[in-house]
mmCIF file of C-alpha atoms and ligand atoms in Angstrom:
data_model
loop_
_atom_site.group_PDB
_atom_site.id
_atom_site.type_symbol
_atom_site.label_atom_id
_atom_site.label_comp_id
_atom_site.label_asym_id
_atom_site.label_seq_id
_atom_site.Cartn_x
_atom_site.Cartn_y
_atom_site.Cartn_z
ATOM 1 C CA MET A 120 0.816 -42.153 -25.629
ATOM 2 C CA LYS A 121 0.092 -44.799 -28.585
ATOM 3 C CA PRO A 122 -3.527 -44.685 -30.155
ATOM 4 C CA ARG A 123 -5.405 -47.282 -29.068
ATOM 5 C CA ILE A 124 -7.042 -49.177 -31.550
ATOM 6 C CA GLN A 125 -10.370 -50.033 -31.705
ATOM 7 C CA LYS A 126 -12.524 -53.677 -32.022
ATOM 8 C CA PRO A 127 -15.220 -53.830 -33.550
ATOM 9 C CA TRP A 128 -16.990 -57.280 -33.157
ATOM 10 C CA LEU A 129 -20.388 -59.018 -33.646
ATOM 11 C CA ALA A 130 -23.171 -59.957 -31.588
ATOM 12 C CA LEU A 131 -25.577 -62.699 -32.350
ATOM 13 C CA GLU A 132 -28.301 -63.812 -30.708
ATOM 14 C CA ILE A 133 -30.672 -66.136 -31.964
ATOM 15 C CA GLY A 134 -34.129 -66.588 -31.435
ATOM 16 C CA ASN A 135 -36.499 -68.935 -31.988
ATOM 17 C CA SER A 136 -37.582 -66.402 -35.196
ATOM 18 C CA ARG A 137 -34.551 -64.915 -36.247
ATOM 19 C CA LEU A 138 -31.270 -63.577 -35.515
ATOM 20 C CA HIS A 139 -30.666 -60.276 -33.946
ATOM 21 C CA TRP A 140 -27.373 -58.734 -35.111
ATOM 22 C CA GLY A 141 -25.615 -55.982 -32.430
ATOM 23 C CA LEU A 142 -22.662 -54.177 -33.976
ATOM 24 C CA PHE A 143 -19.626 -53.079 -31.470
ATOM 25 C CA VAL A 144 -16.716 -51.141 -31.329
ATOM 26 C CA ASP A 145 -15.049 -52.072 -28.136
ATOM 27 C CA GLU A 146 -17.845 -51.839 -25.400
ATOM 28 C CA THR A 147 -20.173 -49.719 -27.405
ATOM 29 C CA LEU A 148 -23.186 -50.637 -29.048
ATOM 30 C CA ASP A 149 -22.801 -48.945 -32.237
ATOM 31 C CA TYR A 150 -25.981 -50.634 -34.662
ATOM 32 C CA THR A 151 -28.355 -53.223 -34.226
ATOM 33 C CA TRP A 152 -30.635 -54.851 -37.040
ATOM 34 C CA ASN A 153 -32.682 -58.057 -37.587
ATOM 35 C CA THR A 154 -32.297 -61.226 -40.439
ATOM 36 C CA ASP A 155 -33.941 -64.398 -40.961
ATOM 37 C CA TYR A 156 -31.897 -67.640 -40.580
ATOM 38 C CA LEU A 157 -28.995 -67.691 -42.912
ATOM 39 C CA PRO A 158 -27.760 -70.507 -45.160
ATOM 40 C CA ASP A 159 -24.583 -71.799 -44.521
ATOM 41 C CA SER A 160 -23.068 -70.106 -48.103
ATOM 42 C CA VAL A 161 -23.924 -66.761 -46.492
ATOM 43 C CA ILE A 162 -22.237 -67.735 -43.339
ATOM 44 C CA GLN A 163 -19.489 -68.283 -45.352
ATOM 45 C CA GLN A 164 -19.610 -65.184 -47.296
ATOM 46 C CA LEU A 165 -19.828 -63.156 -43.975
ATOM 47 C CA GLY A 166 -16.818 -65.223 -42.676
ATOM 48 C CA ASN A 167 -15.083 -63.690 -45.796
ATOM 49 C CA GLY A 168 -16.189 -60.004 -45.093
ATOM 50 C CA GLN A 169 -18.592 -60.146 -48.915
ATOM 51 C CA PRO A 170 -21.205 -57.584 -48.886
ATOM 52 C CA LEU A 171 -24.081 -59.021 -47.944
ATOM 53 C CA ASP A 172 -28.245 -57.637 -47.973
ATOM 54 C CA ASN A 173 -29.946 -57.016 -44.887
ATOM 55 C CA PHE A 174 -26.535 -55.907 -43.373
ATOM 56 C CA PRO A 175 -25.447 -52.397 -42.446
ATOM 57 C CA ALA A 176 -22.678 -51.815 -45.251
ATOM 58 C CA GLN A 177 -20.393 -50.426 -42.398
ATOM 59 C CA ILE A 178 -19.505 -54.047 -41.648
ATOM 60 C CA PHE A 179 -17.858 -54.599 -44.656
ATOM 61 C CA THR A 180 -15.242 -51.814 -44.402
ATOM 62 C CA LEU A 181 -13.948 -53.460 -41.136
ATOM 63 C CA PRO A 182 -11.441 -56.399 -41.495
ATOM 64 C CA SER A 183 -13.016 -59.609 -41.885
ATOM 65 C CA PRO A 184 -13.903 -62.344 -40.302
ATOM 66 C CA LEU A 185 -15.182 -59.883 -37.412
ATOM 67 C CA PRO A 186 -15.051 -61.950 -34.396
ATOM 68 C CA LEU A 187 -18.490 -62.942 -33.609
ATOM 69 C CA VAL A 188 -19.886 -63.773 -30.242
ATOM 70 C CA ILE A 189 -23.156 -65.868 -30.446
ATOM 71 C CA ALA A 190 -25.815 -66.396 -27.962
ATOM 72 C CA SER A 191 -28.627 -69.042 -29.004
ATOM 73 C CA VAL A 192 -31.636 -71.143 -27.953
ATOM 74 C CA VAL A 193 -31.862 -72.908 -31.246
ATOM 75 C CA LEU A 194 -29.012 -75.960 -31.628
ATOM 76 C CA SER A 195 -29.457 -76.807 -34.668
ATOM 77 C CA GLN A 196 -28.536 -73.191 -35.615
ATOM 78 C CA THR A 197 -25.887 -72.653 -33.198
ATOM 79 C CA ALA A 198 -24.302 -75.366 -34.996
ATOM 80 C CA LEU A 199 -24.485 -73.860 -38.227
ATOM 81 C CA TRP A 200 -22.700 -70.951 -36.921
ATOM 82 C CA GLN A 201 -19.826 -73.125 -35.576
ATOM 83 C CA SER A 202 -18.096 -73.140 -39.129
ATOM 84 C CA TYR A 203 -17.783 -69.263 -38.666
ATOM 85 C CA PRO A 204 -13.536 -68.101 -38.411
ATOM 86 C CA ASN A 205 -13.729 -66.575 -35.224
ATOM 87 C CA VAL A 206 -16.593 -67.586 -33.528
ATOM 88 C CA ARG A 207 -17.150 -67.638 -29.234
ATOM 89 C CA VAL A 208 -20.280 -69.545 -27.968
ATOM 90 C CA ILE A 209 -21.608 -67.988 -24.712
ATOM 91 C CA THR A 210 -23.563 -70.306 -22.342
ATOM 92 C CA LEU A 211 -24.916 -70.359 -18.937
ATOM 93 C CA GLU A 212 -21.624 -70.889 -17.074
ATOM 94 C CA ASP A 213 -20.526 -67.711 -18.659
ATOM 95 C CA VAL A 214 -22.799 -65.528 -16.719
ATOM 96 C CA PRO A 215 -22.291 -64.510 -13.405
ATOM 97 C CA LEU A 216 -26.032 -64.723 -12.515
ATOM 98 C CA LYS A 217 -26.748 -67.317 -9.329
ATOM 99 C CA ASN A 218 -29.235 -69.754 -8.457
ATOM 100 C CA THR A 219 -29.705 -70.513 -12.215
ATOM 101 C CA TYR A 220 -30.879 -74.502 -13.190
ATOM 102 C CA PRO A 221 -29.043 -76.511 -16.005
ATOM 103 C CA THR A 222 -31.895 -75.788 -18.788
ATOM 104 C CA LEU A 223 -32.408 -72.202 -18.291
ATOM 105 C CA GLY A 224 -32.040 -70.717 -21.518
ATOM 106 C CA ILE A 225 -29.110 -68.265 -22.422
ATOM 107 C CA ASP A 226 -31.318 -65.953 -23.409
ATOM 108 C CA ARG A 227 -33.006 -65.089 -20.294
ATOM 109 C CA ALA A 228 -29.633 -65.363 -18.476
ATOM 110 C CA LEU A 229 -28.425 -62.417 -20.738
ATOM 111 C CA ALA A 230 -31.238 -60.223 -20.776
ATOM 112 C CA LEU A 231 -31.523 -60.523 -16.496
ATOM 113 C CA TRP A 232 -27.642 -60.327 -16.613
ATOM 114 C CA GLY A 233 -27.952 -57.591 -18.826
ATOM 115 C CA ALA A 234 -30.658 -55.493 -17.326
ATOM 116 C CA GLY A 235 -29.316 -55.932 -13.591
ATOM 117 C CA ILE A 236 -25.779 -54.574 -14.398
ATOM 118 C CA LYS A 237 -27.119 -51.533 -16.432
ATOM 119 C CA LEU A 238 -30.955 -51.006 -14.560
ATOM 120 C CA GLY A 239 -30.075 -52.083 -10.701
ATOM 121 C CA PHE A 240 -30.891 -55.650 -9.013
ATOM 122 C CA PRO A 241 -33.423 -56.372 -8.326
ATOM 123 C CA ILE A 242 -34.928 -56.741 -11.482
ATOM 124 C CA LEU A 243 -38.110 -58.363 -13.355
ATOM 125 C CA VAL A 244 -37.507 -59.500 -17.146
ATOM 126 C CA ILE A 245 -40.333 -59.714 -19.730
ATOM 127 C CA ASP A 246 -39.135 -60.753 -23.013
ATOM 128 C CA ALA A 247 -41.989 -60.753 -25.375
ATOM 129 C CA GLY A 248 -40.729 -62.853 -28.259
ATOM 130 C CA THR A 249 -41.598 -66.318 -30.035
ATOM 131 C CA ALA A 250 -42.168 -67.274 -26.292
ATOM 132 C CA LEU A 251 -43.196 -64.945 -23.762
ATOM 133 C CA THR A 252 -41.405 -65.168 -20.683
ATOM 134 C CA PHE A 253 -41.033 -63.609 -16.794
ATOM 135 C CA THR A 254 -37.069 -63.785 -15.270
ATOM 136 C CA GLY A 255 -36.547 -62.128 -12.652
ATOM 137 C CA ALA A 256 -33.476 -61.574 -9.850
ATOM 138 C CA ASP A 257 -33.253 -60.298 -6.584
ATOM 139 C CA SER A 258 -30.862 -57.467 -5.267
ATOM 140 C CA GLN A 259 -27.756 -60.484 -4.668
ATOM 141 C CA GLN A 260 -28.123 -61.385 -7.799
ATOM 142 C CA ASN A 261 -29.656 -64.589 -7.589
ATOM 143 C CA LEU A 262 -32.258 -66.279 -10.272
ATOM 144 C CA VAL A 263 -35.523 -66.001 -8.343
ATOM 145 C CA GLY A 264 -37.593 -67.589 -11.328
ATOM 146 C CA GLY A 265 -39.898 -66.673 -13.647
ATOM 147 C CA ALA A 266 -42.690 -68.007 -16.171
ATOM 148 C CA ILE A 267 -42.787 -69.224 -19.814
ATOM 149 C CA LEU A 268 -45.636 -68.958 -22.337
ATOM 150 C CA PRO A 269 -47.009 -68.549 -26.225
ATOM 151 C CA GLY A 270 -45.896 -65.274 -26.856
ATOM 152 C CA LEU A 271 -48.180 -63.088 -29.194
ATOM 153 C CA GLY A 272 -47.684 -63.864 -32.288
ATOM 154 C CA LEU A 273 -47.488 -67.935 -31.658
ATOM 155 C CA GLN A 274 -50.644 -67.555 -29.994
ATOM 156 C CA PHE A 275 -52.281 -66.502 -33.146
ATOM 157 C CA ALA A 276 -50.308 -68.854 -35.270
ATOM 158 C CA THR A 277 -51.382 -71.748 -33.007
ATOM 159 C CA LEU A 278 -55.188 -70.784 -33.258
ATOM 160 C CA GLY A 279 -54.694 -70.768 -37.101
ATOM 161 C CA GLU A 280 -53.022 -73.722 -37.745
ATOM 162 C CA LYS A 281 -55.182 -75.861 -34.708
ATOM 163 C CA THR A 282 -58.244 -75.525 -35.433
ATOM 164 C CA SER A 283 -60.885 -75.671 -38.694
ATOM 165 C CA GLN A 284 -62.448 -72.272 -38.531
ATOM 166 C CA LEU A 285 -59.946 -70.032 -37.427
ATOM 167 C CA PRO A 286 -58.297 -67.589 -39.281
ATOM 168 C CA GLN A 287 -54.316 -66.808 -39.024
ATOM 169 C CA LEU A 288 -53.870 -62.861 -37.873
ATOM 170 C CA GLU A 289 -51.539 -60.941 -38.484
ATOM 171 C CA THR A 290 -49.709 -58.740 -35.083
ATOM 172 C CA GLN A 291 -48.579 -56.177 -38.222
ATOM 173 C CA ASN A 292 -51.899 -55.499 -38.974
ATOM 174 C CA PHE A 293 -52.923 -54.732 -35.649
ATOM 175 C CA THR A 294 -53.147 -50.914 -34.377
ATOM 176 C CA SER A 295 -55.564 -50.340 -31.682
ATOM 177 C CA LEU A 296 -57.312 -52.721 -29.049
ATOM 178 C CA PRO A 297 -60.193 -54.951 -30.318
ATOM 179 C CA PRO A 298 -63.426 -54.394 -28.557
ATOM 180 C CA ARG A 299 -63.728 -56.347 -25.508
ATOM 181 C CA PHE A 300 -66.739 -58.087 -26.401
ATOM 182 C CA ALA A 301 -66.827 -58.883 -29.852
ATOM 183 C CA LEU A 302 -69.151 -59.871 -33.005
ATOM 184 C CA ASN A 303 -66.810 -60.981 -35.451
ATOM 185 C CA THR A 304 -64.117 -64.329 -35.365
ATOM 186 C CA PRO A 305 -60.693 -61.725 -36.003
ATOM 187 C CA GLU A 306 -62.319 -59.387 -33.319
ATOM 188 C CA ALA A 307 -63.010 -62.238 -30.786
ATOM 189 C CA ILE A 308 -60.080 -64.090 -31.414
ATOM 190 C CA GLN A 309 -58.193 -60.533 -30.699
ATOM 191 C CA SER A 310 -59.757 -59.843 -27.475
ATOM 192 C CA GLY A 311 -59.197 -63.637 -26.175
ATOM 193 C CA VAL A 312 -55.725 -62.976 -26.891
ATOM 194 C CA ILE A 313 -54.556 -60.262 -26.261
ATOM 195 C CA TYR A 314 -57.129 -59.089 -23.357
ATOM 196 C CA THR A 315 -55.769 -62.731 -21.376
ATOM 197 C CA LEU A 316 -52.204 -61.455 -22.300
ATOM 198 C CA LEU A 317 -51.861 -58.244 -20.964
ATOM 199 C CA ALA A 318 -54.209 -59.334 -17.683
ATOM 200 C CA GLY A 319 -51.373 -61.864 -17.028
ATOM 201 C CA ILE A 320 -48.528 -59.558 -17.833
ATOM 202 C CA LYS A 321 -50.540 -57.050 -15.108
ATOM 203 C CA ASP A 322 -50.681 -59.695 -12.851
ATOM 204 C CA PHE A 323 -47.092 -61.020 -12.816
ATOM 205 C CA MET A 324 -45.404 -57.507 -12.589
ATOM 206 C CA THR A 325 -47.643 -57.108 -9.592
ATOM 207 C CA ALA A 326 -46.962 -60.154 -7.942
ATOM 208 C CA TRP A 327 -42.969 -59.179 -9.066
ATOM 209 C CA TRP A 328 -43.483 -55.757 -6.824
ATOM 210 C CA ASP A 329 -45.398 -57.878 -3.823
ATOM 211 C CA LEU A 330 -41.748 -59.645 -3.510
ATOM 212 C CA TYR A 331 -40.043 -56.387 -4.572
ATOM 213 C CA PRO A 332 -41.306 -52.843 -4.084
ATOM 214 C CA ASN A 333 -39.745 -50.445 -5.479
ATOM 215 C CA SER A 334 -37.696 -52.746 -8.323
ATOM 216 C CA LYS A 335 -37.280 -52.070 -11.838
ATOM 217 C CA VAL A 336 -39.234 -54.211 -15.070
ATOM 218 C CA ALA A 337 -37.938 -54.074 -18.402
ATOM 219 C CA ILE A 338 -39.550 -55.464 -21.385
ATOM 220 C CA LYS A 339 -37.837 -56.595 -24.724
ATOM 221 C CA GLY A 340 -38.561 -59.012 -27.961
ATOM 222 C CA GLY A 341 -40.375 -58.509 -31.059
ATOM 223 C CA ASP A 342 -43.538 -58.082 -29.610
ATOM 224 C CA ARG A 343 -42.354 -55.010 -26.909
ATOM 225 C CA THR A 344 -43.645 -52.178 -28.750
ATOM 226 C CA LEU A 345 -47.213 -53.416 -29.241
ATOM 227 C CA LEU A 346 -47.483 -54.451 -25.902
ATOM 228 C CA PHE A 347 -46.580 -51.764 -24.266
ATOM 229 C CA ASN A 348 -49.129 -49.651 -26.573
ATOM 230 C CA TYR A 349 -51.806 -52.067 -25.082
ATOM 231 C CA LEU A 350 -50.590 -52.134 -21.804
ATOM 232 C CA GLN A 351 -50.762 -47.922 -21.630
ATOM 233 C CA THR A 352 -54.036 -47.674 -22.748
ATOM 234 C CA LEU A 353 -55.422 -49.714 -19.923
ATOM 235 C CA TYR A 354 -52.905 -49.904 -17.176
ATOM 236 C CA PRO A 355 -51.428 -46.650 -17.539
ATOM 237 C CA GLU A 356 -49.982 -46.634 -14.332
ATOM 238 C CA LEU A 357 -48.206 -49.876 -14.690
ATOM 239 C CA THR A 358 -46.266 -48.599 -17.660
ATOM 240 C CA ALA A 359 -45.366 -45.476 -16.158
ATOM 241 C CA ARG A 360 -43.447 -48.178 -14.566
ATOM 242 C CA LEU A 361 -42.446 -49.920 -17.370
ATOM 243 C CA ILE A 362 -39.244 -50.014 -18.898
ATOM 244 C CA VAL A 363 -38.723 -50.462 -22.849
ATOM 245 C CA GLU A 364 -35.976 -51.637 -23.944
ATOM 246 C CA PRO A 365 -34.541 -54.004 -26.979
ATOM 247 C CA ASN A 366 -31.335 -54.621 -26.274
ATOM 248 C CA LEU A 367 -30.829 -56.211 -22.571
ATOM 249 C CA ILE A 368 -28.960 -59.181 -23.998
ATOM 250 C CA PHE A 369 -26.544 -57.327 -25.664
ATOM 251 C CA TRP A 370 -26.006 -55.225 -22.783
ATOM 252 C CA GLY A 371 -25.333 -58.754 -20.949
ATOM 253 C CA ILE A 372 -23.226 -60.176 -23.917
ATOM 254 C CA ALA A 373 -21.222 -57.185 -23.526
ATOM 255 C CA ALA A 374 -20.533 -57.575 -19.495
ATOM 256 C CA ILE A 375 -19.673 -60.873 -20.128
ATOM 257 C CA ASN A 376 -17.118 -60.617 -23.330
ATOM 258 C CA GLU A 377 -15.138 -58.175 -21.465
ATOM 259 C CA VAL A 378 -14.216 -60.851 -18.912
HETATM 260 N N1 LIG B 161 -39.934 -58.088 -39.001
HETATM 261 C C1 LIG B 161 -40.559 -59.347 -37.990
HETATM 262 N N2 LIG B 161 -40.110 -60.320 -38.016
HETATM 263 C C2 LIG B 161 -40.375 -61.578 -37.300
HETATM 264 N N3 LIG B 161 -41.273 -61.119 -36.121
HETATM 265 C C3 LIG B 161 -41.594 -59.843 -35.671
HETATM 266 C C4 LIG B 161 -41.440 -58.940 -36.470
HETATM 267 N N4 LIG B 161 -41.677 -57.664 -36.361
HETATM 268 C C5 LIG B 161 -42.522 -57.948 -35.006
HETATM 269 N N5 LIG B 161 -42.236 -59.217 -35.239
HETATM 270 C C6 LIG B 161 -42.981 -59.808 -33.724
HETATM 271 O O1 LIG B 161 -41.977 -60.659 -32.733
HETATM 272 C C7 LIG B 161 -42.563 -61.975 -32.096
HETATM 273 C C8 LIG B 161 -41.078 -62.990 -32.236
HETATM 274 O O2 LIG B 161 -40.061 -61.839 -31.103
HETATM 275 P P1 LIG B 161 -38.445 -62.123 -31.644
HETATM 276 O O3 LIG B 161 -37.787 -61.440 -30.161
HETATM 277 O O4 LIG B 161 -38.194 -61.584 -32.965
HETATM 278 O O5 LIG B 161 -38.623 -63.855 -31.312
HETATM 279 P P2 LIG B 161 -37.128 -64.502 -31.396
HETATM 280 O O6 LIG B 161 -36.283 -63.325 -30.075
HETATM 281 O O7 LIG B 161 -37.966 -65.296 -30.237
HETATM 282 O O8 LIG B 161 -36.663 -64.831 -32.254
HETATM 283 C C9 LIG B 161 -43.557 -62.103 -32.689
HETATM 284 O O9 LIG B 161 -44.674 -62.557 -32.185
HETATM 285 C C10 LIG B 161 -43.514 -61.205 -34.210
HETATM 286 O O10 LIG B 161 -44.986 -60.782 -33.734
HETATM 287 C C1 LIG B 162 -38.433 -69.814 -23.166
HETATM 288 C C2 LIG B 162 -37.265 -69.820 -24.723
HETATM 289 C C3 LIG B 162 -38.015 -70.784 -25.951
HETATM 290 C C4 LIG B 162 -37.530 -68.553 -25.409
HETATM 291 O O1 LIG B 162 -36.939 -68.059 -26.473
HETATM 292 P P1 LIG B 162 -37.687 -67.040 -27.645
HETATM 293 O O2 LIG B 162 -38.702 -66.703 -27.487
HETATM 294 O O3 LIG B 162 -37.032 -65.640 -27.360
HETATM 295 O O4 LIG B 162 -37.089 -67.369 -29.356
HETATM 296 C C5 LIG B 162 -35.917 -70.050 -24.156
HETATM 297 O O5 LIG B 162 -35.183 -69.027 -23.384
HETATM 298 C C6 LIG B 162 -35.809 -71.513 -24.182
HETATM 299 O O6 LIG B 162 -35.594 -72.027 -24.983
HETATM 300 N N1 LIG B 162 -35.325 -71.456 -22.617
HETATM 301 C C7 LIG B 162 -35.228 -72.580 -22.062
HETATM 302 C C8 LIG B 162 -35.673 -73.446 -20.835
HETATM 303 C C9 LIG B 162 -36.110 -72.348 -19.889
HETATM 304 O O7 LIG B 162 -35.394 -71.101 -20.143
HETATM 305 O O8 LIG B 162 -36.281 -72.536 -18.602
HETATM 306 K K1 LIG B 163 -35.912 -63.374 -27.243
#
């Protein structure tokens, strides 16, 4: 039997805050990492196989240019990456999900598809990214629909930017839940944003389970761990049924790139 040549390739999810990278070998996701947006010159370097900071060194031992598969919700970023020598941009038409609407975010469609393929339909995906989104599909792989609201970081950023007296809070500094009825400004902001967001997530999960009892709910995105930990403290019975999985979009990309 001829030895099968393994094909490495890169998946890139372009979100509204940063880039999310996955190194695949055939259908297997080997390694993931995040970077900031990259300037044109660095995109050229990557295309030429030149080593880059913040990239795993193993990539630059592989034949370049590595095939690159992109899912992007940021048009200006998609445009920049068109100069990469071996690129495929995934669009909504590539995702076999039914009952979609034309402006549905490709990140939402792919995360939902990846989650459904691996964990089973019906499924609800919560993406705790720049925006926080809920996206659900039924047992027939139809989009049921969803909701979009400002994500955790964006809620704090907006309060800091659009008011005169409120400070800019950084979620990296958060540890445990704030007091519900706070007696200082930073904790009052935390209380308002966090308890309202958690109650909202609980409400959407409960409403989903009213429609599709026993179905799975998965959470992804940069704020997934913080939110999961908070939810666990407040609503432990809810988190027992919540799957934390950062790679749902990569699962979706892998499923589609095989076809
Ligand atoms: N190193 C980090 N850089 C940026 N955001 C981060 C980081 N770690 C956690 N976050 C949180 O992740 C959220 C953004 O989620 P992410 O899934 O990375 O965004 P997107 O996919 O929209 O680019 C922000 O609200 C922020 O609080
Ligand atoms: C809702 C989003 C901004 C989320 O983006 P993200 O926070 O992951 O960067 C993105 O999925 C998007 O631009 N959606 C288009 C509108 C829609 O899905 O209905
Ligand atoms: K996202």
